[in-house]
Coordinates of C-alpha atoms and ligand atoms in Angstrom, one line a residue:
M1 CA 134.1 71.5 94.6
R2 CA 133.6 73.8 97.5
F3 CA 136.5 74.5 99.7
Y4 CA 135.8 75.6 103.2
L5 CA 138.5 77.8 104.7
S6 CA 138.4 78.1 108.4
L7 CA 139.5 81.5 109.6
T8 CA 141.6 81.2 112.7
L9 CA 144.1 83.9 112.2
P10 CA 143.5 87.5 111.3
L11 CA 143.1 87.7 107.6
F12 CA 143.8 90.8 105.7
L13 CA 141.8 90.2 102.6
F14 CA 142.6 93.4 101.0
L15 CA 146.3 92.8 101.1
T16 CA 146.1 89.3 99.6
P17 CA 142.8 88.9 98.0
L18 CA 141.4 85.8 99.5
H19 CA 142.0 82.8 97.4
S20 CA 141.7 79.1 98.1
L21 CA 143.5 76.4 96.2
D22 CA 141.4 74.3 94.0
S23 CA 142.1 70.8 95.3
E24 CA 142.3 69.3 91.8
T25 CA 144.1 71.8 89.7
N26 CA 146.0 73.6 92.5
S27 CA 145.4 76.9 90.8
P28 CA 144.0 79.9 92.7
T29 CA 140.3 80.4 92.5
Y30 CA 138.2 83.3 93.9
K31 CA 135.6 81.8 96.1
F32 CA 133.4 83.0 98.9
T33 CA 134.6 82.0 102.4
I34 CA 131.8 80.2 104.1
V35 CA 131.5 80.3 107.9
S36 CA 128.9 79.3 110.5
G37 CA 127.5 82.4 112.2
A38 CA 125.3 85.4 111.8
P39 CA 125.6 89.1 111.4
T40 CA 124.9 91.0 114.6
T41 CA 122.3 93.2 112.9
L42 CA 120.3 92.9 109.7
N43 CA 119.5 96.6 109.7
A44 CA 121.2 97.6 106.5
S45 CA 120.8 94.6 104.3
D46 CA 118.9 93.7 101.1
V47 CA 116.6 90.8 101.4
L48 CA 116.0 88.3 98.6
E49 CA 114.0 85.1 98.3
V50 CA 116.3 82.3 97.1
A51 CA 116.1 78.6 96.5
S52 CA 119.5 77.8 98.0
F53 CA 122.4 79.3 99.7
E54 CA 124.3 78.9 96.5
E55 CA 121.9 81.2 94.8
C56 CA 122.3 83.6 97.7
T57 CA 126.1 83.8 97.1
E58 CA 125.6 84.1 93.4
K59 CA 123.5 87.1 93.9
C60 CA 126.2 88.6 96.0
Q61 CA 128.8 87.8 93.4
K62 CA 126.8 89.6 90.7
D63 CA 126.1 92.6 92.9
Q64 CA 129.0 95.0 92.7
Q65 CA 128.2 96.5 96.1
C66 CA 127.8 93.2 97.9
I67 CA 130.5 92.1 100.3
M68 CA 128.8 89.4 102.3
A69 CA 125.7 87.1 102.1
Y70 CA 123.8 85.5 105.0
Q71 CA 121.0 83.0 105.4
A72 CA 119.7 81.6 108.7
N73 CA 118.4 78.4 107.3
S74 CA 117.1 77.1 104.0
S75 CA 113.6 78.5 104.7
D76 CA 114.9 82.0 105.6
P77 CA 115.5 84.6 103.0
C78 CA 119.0 85.6 101.8
Y79 CA 120.5 88.8 103.2
L80 CA 123.0 90.8 101.1
F81 CA 125.3 93.4 102.8
A82 CA 126.7 96.2 100.9
W83 CA 130.1 97.9 101.5
N84 CA 130.1 99.6 104.9
S85 CA 126.8 98.1 106.1
I86 CA 128.0 95.5 108.5
Q87 CA 130.7 95.5 111.2
E88 CA 130.4 92.2 113.0
V89 CA 129.5 88.6 112.5
A90 CA 129.0 86.3 115.5
R91 CA 130.4 82.8 115.3
N92 CA 128.1 79.9 115.9
E93 CA 129.7 79.3 119.4
S94 CA 128.7 82.9 120.2
G95 CA 125.1 82.5 119.2
G96 CA 125.3 83.3 115.5
V97 CA 122.9 80.9 113.8
G98 CA 123.2 80.4 110.1
T99 CA 125.7 80.6 107.3
V100 CA 127.7 83.6 106.2
A101 CA 129.7 83.9 103.0
F102 CA 132.4 86.6 102.7
K103 CA 133.0 87.7 99.2
P104 CA 136.6 87.6 98.0
I105 CA 138.1 90.8 96.6
S106 CA 138.7 90.1 93.0
P107 CA 142.1 91.1 91.6
N108 CA 140.2 92.8 88.9
D109 CA 138.6 95.1 91.4
T110 CA 139.4 98.7 91.0
M111 CA 140.6 98.5 94.6
N112 CA 138.8 101.6 95.6
Y113 CA 136.4 100.0 98.1
L114 CA 138.1 97.5 100.2
W115 CA 137.5 95.7 103.4
K116 CA 139.2 93.4 105.7
I117 CA 138.0 90.7 108.0
D118 CA 139.7 90.0 111.3
T119 CA 138.8 87.2 113.6
S120 CA 137.7 88.2 117.1
E121 CA 136.7 86.3 120.2
D122 CA 133.1 86.2 119.2
G123 CA 133.5 85.9 115.5
W124 CA 134.6 88.3 112.8
K125 CA 135.1 92.0 112.6
I126 CA 134.8 93.8 109.2
T127 CA 136.5 97.1 108.6
Y128 CA 136.3 99.2 105.5
I129 CA 139.1 100.9 103.8
E130 CA 138.6 103.7 101.4
K131 CA 141.4 104.1 99.0
R132 CA 141.2 107.0 96.8
E133 CA 138.0 107.8 98.7
E134 CA 138.0 111.4 97.5
E135 CA 137.5 110.3 93.9
N136 CA 134.9 107.6 94.4
L137 CA 133.2 107.5 97.7
I138 CA 130.9 110.4 97.3
C139 CA 129.1 111.5 100.5
G140 CA 129.9 108.1 102.0
N141 CA 127.5 107.0 99.2
F142 CA 124.8 107.6 101.9
S143 CA 126.0 104.4 103.5
F144 CA 124.4 103.2 106.7
N145 CA 127.1 103.8 109.2
R146 CA 127.6 107.5 110.0
P147 CA 129.3 109.7 110.3
Y148 CA 131.4 109.1 107.2
P149 CA 134.6 110.9 106.4
D150 CA 133.2 113.3 103.7
G151 CA 129.9 113.7 105.5
C152 CA 130.5 117.3 106.4
N153 CA 131.7 118.4 102.9
P154 CA 129.5 121.2 101.7
E155 CA 128.2 119.0 98.8
C156 CA 127.2 116.3 101.2
M157 CA 125.1 118.3 103.6
K158 CA 121.9 117.4 102.0
T159 CA 122.0 113.8 102.9
M160 CA 119.9 110.7 102.5
V161 CA 119.4 108.7 105.7
Q162 CA 118.5 105.1 105.0
L163 CA 116.0 103.2 107.3
N164 CA 113.9 100.1 107.4
G165 CA 110.3 101.3 107.2
E166 CA 107.3 102.1 105.2
P167 CA 105.0 105.2 105.0
G168 CA 102.6 105.1 107.9
P169 CA 99.5 106.9 109.0
L170 CA 98.6 110.3 107.5
S171 CA 100.9 109.8 104.5
N172 CA 99.4 111.6 101.6
N173 CA 99.5 111.7 97.8
P174 CA 102.4 109.2 97.0
R175 CA 104.2 109.6 93.7
T176 CA 105.9 106.8 91.9
S177 CA 108.8 106.5 89.5
P178 CA 110.5 103.5 88.1
A179 CA 113.7 102.2 89.6
S180 CA 115.3 98.8 89.5
T181 CA 117.4 99.1 92.7
W182 CA 117.1 100.8 96.0
M183 CA 120.2 103.0 95.4
E184 CA 118.6 104.2 92.2
C185 CA 115.6 105.4 94.3
V186 CA 117.9 107.0 96.9
N187 CA 119.8 108.9 94.2
Q188 CA 116.7 109.9 92.3
C189 CA 115.2 111.4 95.5
H190 CA 118.5 113.2 96.3
E191 CA 118.5 114.8 92.8
N192 CA 114.7 115.7 93.0
F193 CA 114.2 119.1 94.7
N194 CA 110.6 118.0 95.4
C195 CA 111.4 114.7 97.1
F196 CA 111.6 114.5 100.9
V197 CA 111.1 110.8 101.6
T198 CA 111.4 107.9 99.2
Y199 CA 110.3 104.3 99.7
F200 CA 111.2 101.0 97.9
R201 CA 110.2 97.4 98.4
D202 CA 112.7 94.7 97.4
G203 CA 111.2 93.0 94.3
V204 CA 108.9 95.9 93.3
E205 CA 110.7 98.0 90.7
N206 CA 109.2 101.4 91.6
C207 CA 110.1 104.1 94.0
T208 CA 107.3 105.7 96.0
W209 CA 108.2 109.2 97.0
Y210 CA 106.7 112.2 98.9
P211 CA 107.2 115.9 99.0
I212 CA 107.9 117.8 102.3
D213 CA 104.5 117.9 103.9
D214 CA 103.1 114.6 102.8
V215 CA 104.7 112.3 105.4
V216 CA 104.2 112.4 109.1
F217 CA 104.8 108.9 110.3
I218 CA 107.1 106.2 109.0
N219 CA 106.3 102.8 110.4
R220 CA 109.5 101.1 111.5
T221 CA 109.9 97.6 110.0
E222 CA 112.4 94.7 110.4
A223 CA 115.1 94.5 107.8
S224 CA 113.7 91.1 106.8
A225 CA 110.6 92.8 105.5
G226 CA 112.7 94.2 102.6
K227 CA 111.2 97.7 103.0
H228 CA 113.5 100.7 102.6
I229 CA 113.0 104.4 103.4
A230 CA 115.4 107.2 102.8
L231 CA 114.8 110.5 104.5
K232 CA 116.4 113.6 102.9
L233 CA 117.9 115.7 105.7
P234 CA 119.6 119.1 105.2
L235 CA 122.4 119.0 107.7
S236 CA 124.3 121.6 109.6
N237 CA 127.9 121.7 110.6
R238 CA 126.8 120.1 113.9
S239 CA 124.4 117.5 112.7
C240 CA 126.7 116.3 109.9
K241 CA 128.9 114.7 112.6
L242 CA 126.0 112.6 114.1
T243 CA 125.5 108.9 113.8
T244 CA 122.4 107.5 112.1
D245 CA 120.6 106.9 115.3
E246 CA 121.5 110.3 116.6
L247 CA 120.2 112.0 113.5
L248 CA 116.8 110.4 114.1
N249 CA 116.7 111.1 117.9
D250 CA 114.8 114.4 118.2
Q251 CA 116.7 116.6 115.9
Y252 CA 115.7 119.7 113.9
Y253 CA 116.6 120.4 110.3
L254 CA 116.1 123.4 108.0
A255 CA 113.4 122.9 105.4
S256 CA 113.1 126.3 103.7
G257 CA 115.3 126.6 100.6
N258 CA 116.0 122.9 100.7
F259 CA 112.7 121.5 99.3
L260 CA 110.4 122.7 96.6
Y261 CA 107.3 124.3 98.1
A262 CA 108.7 124.4 101.6
Y263 CA 107.4 127.4 103.4
E264 CA 109.8 130.3 104.1
M265 CA 111.3 130.0 107.5
S266 CA 110.2 126.4 107.9
F267 CA 111.9 123.5 109.5
I268 CA 111.4 119.8 110.4
R269 CA 111.9 117.7 113.4
V270 CA 112.6 114.0 113.4
R271 CA 112.0 111.6 116.3
T272 CA 112.1 107.9 116.8
T273 CA 109.5 105.9 118.9
P274 CA 109.2 102.2 119.2
K275 CA 106.7 102.1 116.3
Y276 CA 107.6 105.1 114.2
Y277 CA 110.0 107.6 112.8
K278 CA 107.9 110.8 113.3
I279 CA 108.2 114.0 111.3
N280 CA 106.9 117.4 112.3
Y281 CA 106.9 120.4 110.0
Y282 CA 107.1 123.8 111.8
L283 CA 107.2 127.4 110.9
N284 CA 108.9 130.4 112.6
E285 CA 106.7 130.9 115.6
V286 CA 107.0 134.7 115.8
P287 CA 103.8 136.7 115.4
Q288 CA 104.9 138.9 112.5
L289 CA 104.5 136.2 109.9
T290 CA 101.5 136.0 107.7
R291 CA 99.9 133.2 109.5
T292 CA 96.5 133.7 110.9
I293 CA 97.7 132.5 114.2
P294 CA 101.4 132.2 114.7
G295 CA 103.0 129.2 116.4
C296 CA 100.7 126.6 114.8
E297 CA 102.4 123.8 113.0
V298 CA 102.2 123.7 109.2
N299 CA 98.9 122.1 108.1
T300 CA 97.1 123.1 111.2
V301 CA 94.8 126.1 111.7
G302 CA 94.7 128.1 114.9
S303 CA 91.5 128.6 116.9
Q304 CA 91.3 131.6 119.2
V305 CA 88.9 134.3 120.3
Y306 CA 89.9 137.9 119.8
E307 CA 88.2 141.3 119.6
N308 CA 89.5 144.6 118.1
G309 CA 92.9 143.1 117.6
K310 CA 93.2 142.2 121.3
N311 CA 93.7 138.6 122.1
D312 CA 91.4 137.1 124.7
P313 CA 93.2 135.1 127.5
N314 CA 91.4 132.0 126.2
P315 CA 93.6 129.2 125.1
I316 CA 94.8 129.1 121.5
V317 CA 94.6 125.6 120.0
C318 CA 96.0 124.5 116.6
L319 CA 93.6 122.2 114.8
R320 CA 93.8 119.7 112.0
L321 CA 90.7 117.9 110.8
E322 CA 92.1 114.7 109.3
N323 CA 90.3 112.7 106.6
A324 CA 90.9 109.1 107.5
P325 CA 88.1 106.8 106.3
G326 CA 87.5 103.8 108.5
I327 CA 89.4 105.0 111.5
T328 CA 88.3 103.9 115.0
Y329 CA 88.3 106.1 118.1
A330 CA 91.2 104.2 119.6
A331 CA 93.4 104.6 116.5
A332 CA 92.5 108.3 116.1
K333 CA 93.4 108.9 119.7
E334 CA 96.7 107.1 119.4
I335 CA 97.7 109.0 116.2
C336 CA 96.7 112.3 117.5
H337 CA 98.7 111.6 120.7
E338 CA 101.8 110.6 118.7
W339 CA 101.4 113.9 117.0
D340 CA 101.8 115.8 120.3
G341 CA 98.1 116.5 120.5
K342 CA 94.8 115.4 121.9
L343 CA 91.5 114.7 120.2
M344 CA 89.7 118.0 120.2
T345 CA 87.3 119.5 122.7
Q346 CA 84.1 121.2 121.7
R347 CA 85.0 124.8 122.5
H348 CA 81.5 126.2 122.7
A349 CA 78.0 125.5 121.5
G350 CA 78.4 126.5 117.8
F351 CA 81.9 125.2 117.4
L352 CA 81.4 123.4 114.1
Q353 CA 78.8 125.8 112.7
I354 CA 81.2 128.4 111.4
C355 CA 80.7 131.3 109.1
S356 CA 83.4 131.1 106.4
A357 CA 84.5 134.6 107.0
K358 CA 85.5 133.7 110.6
L359 CA 87.7 130.8 110.1
D360 CA 90.0 131.7 112.9
Y361 CA 87.3 132.8 115.3
A362 CA 87.5 130.1 117.9
A363 CA 85.9 127.9 115.3
M364 CA 86.7 124.6 113.6
P365 CA 88.4 124.7 110.2
W366 CA 86.9 122.3 107.7
T367 CA 89.5 122.9 105.1
W368 CA 92.5 125.2 104.6
W369 CA 92.8 127.4 101.6
T370 CA 96.5 127.1 100.7
R371 CA 97.9 124.6 98.3
Y372 CA 98.2 122.3 101.3
S373 CA 94.4 121.9 101.3
K374 CA 94.7 118.1 101.0
W375 CA 93.2 117.4 104.3
G376 CA 89.8 118.1 105.9
F377 CA 86.4 117.7 104.3
P378 CA 86.0 120.2 101.4
D379 CA 82.4 118.9 100.8
W380 CA 81.3 119.6 104.4
M381 CA 78.6 122.1 103.2
T382 CA 76.8 119.5 101.2
K383 CA 77.7 116.2 102.8
D384 CA 77.4 114.9 106.4
V385 CA 80.7 114.3 108.1
K386 CA 81.2 111.8 110.9
F387 CA 84.4 112.1 112.9
W388 CA 86.0 111.7 116.3
M389 CA 86.6 114.4 118.8
G390 CA 88.0 113.6 122.3
L391 CA 84.8 112.6 124.1
E392 CA 84.8 109.4 126.2
K393 CA 83.4 107.9 129.3
D394 CA 85.5 107.7 132.4
N395 CA 85.6 104.0 133.2
G396 CA 85.8 104.8 137.0
T397 CA 83.1 107.4 137.4
G398 CA 80.9 106.6 134.4
Q399 CA 80.9 110.3 133.5
W400 CA 81.5 111.6 130.0
H401 CA 84.4 114.0 129.7
W402 CA 86.6 115.7 127.2
L403 CA 90.2 114.6 126.9
A404 CA 91.3 118.3 127.0
P405 CA 88.7 120.2 129.0
E406 CA 91.3 123.1 129.3
W407 CA 90.6 123.9 125.6
A408 CA 86.9 124.8 126.2
I409 CA 85.9 128.4 126.4
T410 CA 83.8 129.0 129.5
N411 CA 84.5 132.6 130.6
N412 CA 81.4 134.1 129.3
Y413 CA 83.0 135.3 126.1
K414 CA 80.6 136.5 123.4
I415 CA 80.6 134.2 120.3
T416 CA 79.0 134.7 117.0
A417 CA 78.2 131.5 115.0
C418 CA 76.1 130.9 111.8
K419 CA 72.6 129.7 111.9
D420 CA 73.4 127.3 109.1
N421 CA 75.9 126.9 106.2
T422 CA 74.3 129.7 104.1
N423 CA 76.2 132.3 106.2
L424 CA 73.0 134.3 106.1
G425 CA 71.9 134.6 109.7
T426 CA 74.1 134.6 112.8
V427 CA 73.6 133.5 116.4
D428 CA 75.2 135.4 119.3
F429 CA 75.7 133.7 122.6
Y430 CA 77.9 133.7 125.7
T431 CA 80.1 130.8 126.5
N432 CA 79.8 130.1 130.2
K433 CA 79.8 126.3 130.5
M434 CA 81.5 123.1 129.4
E435 CA 79.5 122.1 126.3
M436 CA 78.7 118.6 125.2
T437 CA 76.2 118.9 122.4
W438 CA 74.6 115.4 122.3
A439 CA 72.4 114.4 119.4
P440 CA 68.7 113.8 120.4
G441 CA 68.3 110.7 122.5
Q442 CA 72.1 110.6 123.1
P443 CA 74.2 109.5 124.9
V444 CA 73.0 105.9 125.1
N445 CA 74.6 104.7 128.3
K446 CA 75.2 101.0 127.7
P447 CA 78.2 98.9 128.5
G448 CA 80.7 99.0 125.6
L449 CA 79.6 102.4 124.4
D450 CA 82.4 104.3 126.0
C451 CA 83.4 106.7 123.3
A452 CA 81.5 109.2 121.1
Y453 CA 81.7 110.3 117.5
T454 CA 80.3 113.5 116.1
I455 CA 78.1 114.0 113.1
H456 CA 78.0 117.4 111.4
K457 CA 74.8 117.5 109.3
A458 CA 75.2 119.4 106.0
G459 CA 73.0 122.4 106.0
A460 CA 71.4 121.8 109.4
S461 CA 70.6 124.8 111.5
F462 CA 72.4 125.8 114.7
P463 CA 74.2 124.0 116.4
G464 CA 74.4 121.8 113.3
F465 CA 76.0 118.8 114.9
G466 CA 75.7 116.2 117.6
H467 CA 77.6 113.6 119.5
Y468 CA 76.7 109.9 119.5
S469 CA 77.9 107.3 122.0
S470 CA 79.6 104.3 120.3
T471 CA 82.3 101.6 120.8
C472 CA 85.9 102.8 121.0
D473 CA 87.6 100.2 118.9
A474 CA 84.9 98.9 116.4
E475 CA 82.9 101.9 115.2
Q476 CA 84.4 103.6 112.2
A477 CA 84.4 107.3 111.2
D478 CA 85.5 109.4 108.3
G479 CA 88.2 111.1 110.2
F480 CA 89.2 112.9 113.4
L481 CA 89.8 116.3 114.8
C482 CA 93.1 116.7 116.5
G483 CA 94.2 119.7 118.6
T484 CA 97.7 120.6 119.6
P485 CA 99.2 123.5 121.6
R486 CA 101.3 126.1 119.7
Q487 CA 105.0 125.4 119.1
Q488 CA 106.1 127.9 121.8
D489 CA 103.7 126.2 124.3
K490 CA 105.1 122.8 123.8
G491 CA 108.8 123.5 123.8
V492 CA 109.5 123.3 120.0
M493 CA 112.9 124.7 119.1
K494 CA 112.7 128.4 118.2
W495 CA 113.4 129.3 114.6
E496 CA 116.1 131.8 115.7
D497 CA 118.0 129.1 117.5
L498 CA 117.9 126.9 114.5
M499 CA 119.2 129.7 112.4
K500 CA 122.2 130.1 114.7
E501 CA 123.1 126.5 114.0
Y502 CA 122.7 126.9 110.2
Q503 CA 124.0 130.3 109.7
G504 CA 126.4 130.9 112.6
Ligands
LIG601 C1 119.8 98.7 114.2 O1 119.8 97.6 114.9 C2 120.1 97.7 116.3 C3 120.2 96.4 117.0 O2 119.3 95.5 116.4 C4 119.1 98.6 116.9 O3 119.4 98.9 118.3 C5 119.0 100.0 116.2 O4 118.0 100.8 116.7 C6 118.8 99.7 114.7 N1 119.0 101.0 114.1 C7 118.1 101.4 113.1 C8 118.3 102.8 112.6 O5 117.2 100.7 112.7
LIG602 C1 114.9 79.8 110.1 O1 115.4 81.0 110.6 C2 114.5 82.0 110.9 C3 115.2 83.2 111.3 O2 116.2 83.0 112.3 C4 113.6 81.4 112.1 O3 112.6 82.3 112.4 C5 113.0 80.1 111.6 O4 112.3 79.5 112.7 C6 114.0 79.1 111.1 N1 113.4 78.0 110.5 C7 113.8 76.7 110.8 C8 113.1 75.7 110.0 O5 114.7 76.5 111.5
LIG603 C1 125.0 76.6 115.4 O1 124.5 76.5 116.8 C2 123.2 76.1 117.0 C3 122.9 76.0 118.5 O2 123.6 77.0 119.2 C4 122.8 74.9 116.2 O3 121.4 74.6 116.4 C5 123.2 75.0 114.8 O4 122.9 73.9 114.1 C6 124.7 75.4 114.6 N1 125.1 75.4 113.2 C7 124.7 76.3 112.3 C8 125.2 76.1 111.0 O5 124.0 77.3 112.6
LIG604 C1 139.8 89.5 85.4 O1 139.7 90.1 84.1 C2 140.1 89.3 83.1 C3 140.1 90.1 81.8 O2 139.0 90.9 81.7 C4 139.2 88.0 83.0 O3 139.7 87.2 81.9 C5 139.2 87.3 84.3 O4 138.3 86.2 84.3 C6 138.9 88.2 85.4 N1 139.1 87.5 86.7 C7 138.2 87.5 87.6 C8 138.5 86.7 88.8 O5 137.1 88.1 87.5
LIG605 C1 129.6 106.0 95.2 O1 129.0 106.9 94.3 C2 129.8 107.3 93.2 C3 129.2 108.4 92.4 O2 127.8 108.1 92.2 C4 130.1 106.0 92.3 O3 130.9 106.3 91.2 C5 130.7 104.9 93.2 O4 130.8 103.8 92.5 C6 129.9 104.7 94.5 N1 130.6 103.8 95.3 C7 130.1 102.8 95.9 C8 130.9 102.0 96.9 O5 128.9 102.4 95.7
LIG606 C1 101.6 101.6 110.4 O1 101.4 101.4 111.7 C2 100.1 101.7 112.2 C3 100.0 101.5 113.7 O2 100.6 100.3 114.1 C4 99.1 100.7 111.4 O3 97.8 101.0 111.8 C5 99.3 100.9 109.9 O4 98.5 100.0 109.3 C6 100.7 100.7 109.5 N1 100.8 101.1 108.1 C7 101.3 100.2 107.2 C8 101.4 100.7 105.8 O5 101.6 99.1 107.5
LIG607 C1 105.2 101.1 88.9 O1 104.4 102.3 88.7 C2 103.7 102.3 87.5 C3 103.0 103.7 87.5 O2 103.9 104.7 87.8 C4 102.7 101.2 87.5 O3 102.0 101.2 86.3 C5 103.4 99.9 87.7 O4 102.4 98.9 87.8 C6 104.2 99.9 89.0 N1 105.0 98.7 89.1 C7 105.0 97.9 90.1 C8 105.8 96.7 90.1 O5 104.3 98.2 91.1
LIG608 C1 86.6 101.3 129.5 O1 86.8 99.9 129.7 C2 86.3 99.0 128.8 C3 86.5 97.6 129.3 O2 87.7 97.4 129.8 C4 87.1 99.3 127.5 O3 86.6 98.4 126.4 C5 86.9 100.7 127.0 O4 87.7 101.0 125.9 C6 87.3 101.7 128.2 N1 86.9 103.0 127.8 C7 87.8 104.0 127.6 C8 87.2 105.3 127.2 O5 89.0 103.8 127.7
LIG609 C1 130.3 125.3 108.2 O1 131.5 124.8 107.8 C2 132.0 125.3 106.6 C3 133.3 124.5 106.2 O2 134.1 124.3 107.3 C4 132.3 126.8 106.8 O3 132.7 127.3 105.6 C5 131.0 127.4 107.2 O4 131.2 128.8 107.5 C6 130.4 126.8 108.4 N1 129.1 127.3 108.7 C7 128.7 127.7 109.9 C8 127.3 128.3 110.0 O5 129.4 127.6 110.9

């Protein structure tokens, strides 16, 4: 028989483990306390499909970490809350719709992780007590609510930040490993020097994880989707004191030395937008490093003109040609923009017809030769490639224009390009106008054809490519070419300043 206890006075569950009296035998039983209400956030819960609320509380009973179960109605899933994942429950009169079950603390509990529930005007407040915390609560066990008391201990500085989300656009090369629970995934990633982000879906007994440069966007999801992400962040003495939300709000973290294959002098930045958690991966921006063009984000290649070691005043742009089969212009433009860039401008007539020896010569990189050569189109010499640059029609004037005309080279600079992919002959010319190399018969100026894709023809002779007018949100291409200013031109934190934070 179920016994409903109404909580009217502050209850200190940890002092006197909650017991109710069985109405028949009058002996103490350890039962969940059931109330009408709802947690104020579902952020940090586990989601399960259940047949009944009874099953929901049973799952909580069996789960060592669980302290509270919730269900909105019989067709809603069951939400389980772990120790230190929920602070408040709103009572029905304060708008909390559903049923909440508080787990009793069993007298057999080791009494290390305790909690108490106090009534408040709007419902209930849950506070957590760590007895013998130093023995058992290790790095706050990466619990949701930060900062936690041992969060700045040296062994806790490489932390796991738990989020609701899933790997988003530009995620590359996922790895999987078996795990039966989310915490198992979190711990595996924490121990794995190669793991940067790990992902787990409730009900799918696998972790999906990514090394440092394989995740750019994490799509934010509702807790009810049952999708978990943990981000491994190497903290400093400053950032270890931040809350979870603060950690994700435009902060920089040291990458080199903390991840397998992280570049020397590299660091990451984490930001939150309405749709995404965004990750950028940067390098020391100073010129002495062995980058072709310093200041370009990892996995981008610089494009500049120079002669005899002297830089030309023409703009330097960092480029990434992204292989993204099926992408529309609208989607490419959005992703490139979220990535602090713009779809790329044709810099000059032979822009795509590069000689391989002149990769950094104001040209367009098709691939990149480091181990990070996962992007781009390695087959460009033998296969046609169709992709988006930033060419669209102005809806007001009806004129075609580049999204970033400032990146074109128009000051009469002498450019050498290849006649074709064989690298045998070259073509010299002077860049003195804004180029738009339309394919023969293009553009077709019809309503609805407001954007343009570019086809590079394998082996075709100079200029080797052409633009074609198309729809913006239906036509699909194989990828897109995104440009972005150098780190120092867009206000990215300087390596030296980050070092002050990490090394004093
Ligand atoms: C948690 O939920 C609150 C309220 O719904 C929201 O404002 C906050 O951004 C969420 N935090 C995270 C990390 O999802
Ligand atoms: C059950 O609760 C969910 C979440 O609050 C809500 O979206 C849904 O409409 C509810 N269903 C019914 C039948 O009340
Ligand atoms: C709580 O209040 C809402 C209206 O505010 C009502 O529809 C619901 O049935 C009440 N009870 C529970 C258990 O949610
Ligand atoms: C406590 O432990 C004893 C001995 O292991 C067991 O018999 C008893 O059922 C347990 N009580 C609860 C409430 O789990
Ligand atoms: C925290 O982690 C430690 C070490 O892994 C473990 O022994 C302990 O049970 C965990 N505590 C909680 C509340 O999960
Ligand atoms: C992530 O969000 C983007 C933009 O809304 C969407 O196109 C993409 O399909 C989402 N990815 C996943 C895995 O849902
Ligand atoms: C887990 O991953 C393995 C391969 O690593 C795969 O064979 C298996 O189907 C996956 N399981 C689930 C439930 O996705
Ligand atoms: C111009 O307007 C049309 C109709 O509103 C729209 O479909 C198209 O995407 C717009 N073009 C651009 C380049 O934004
Ligand atoms: C960070 O804090 C630890 C412990 O208090 C201290 O030993 C270390 O020197 C500090 N590091 C910096 C860079 O301030």
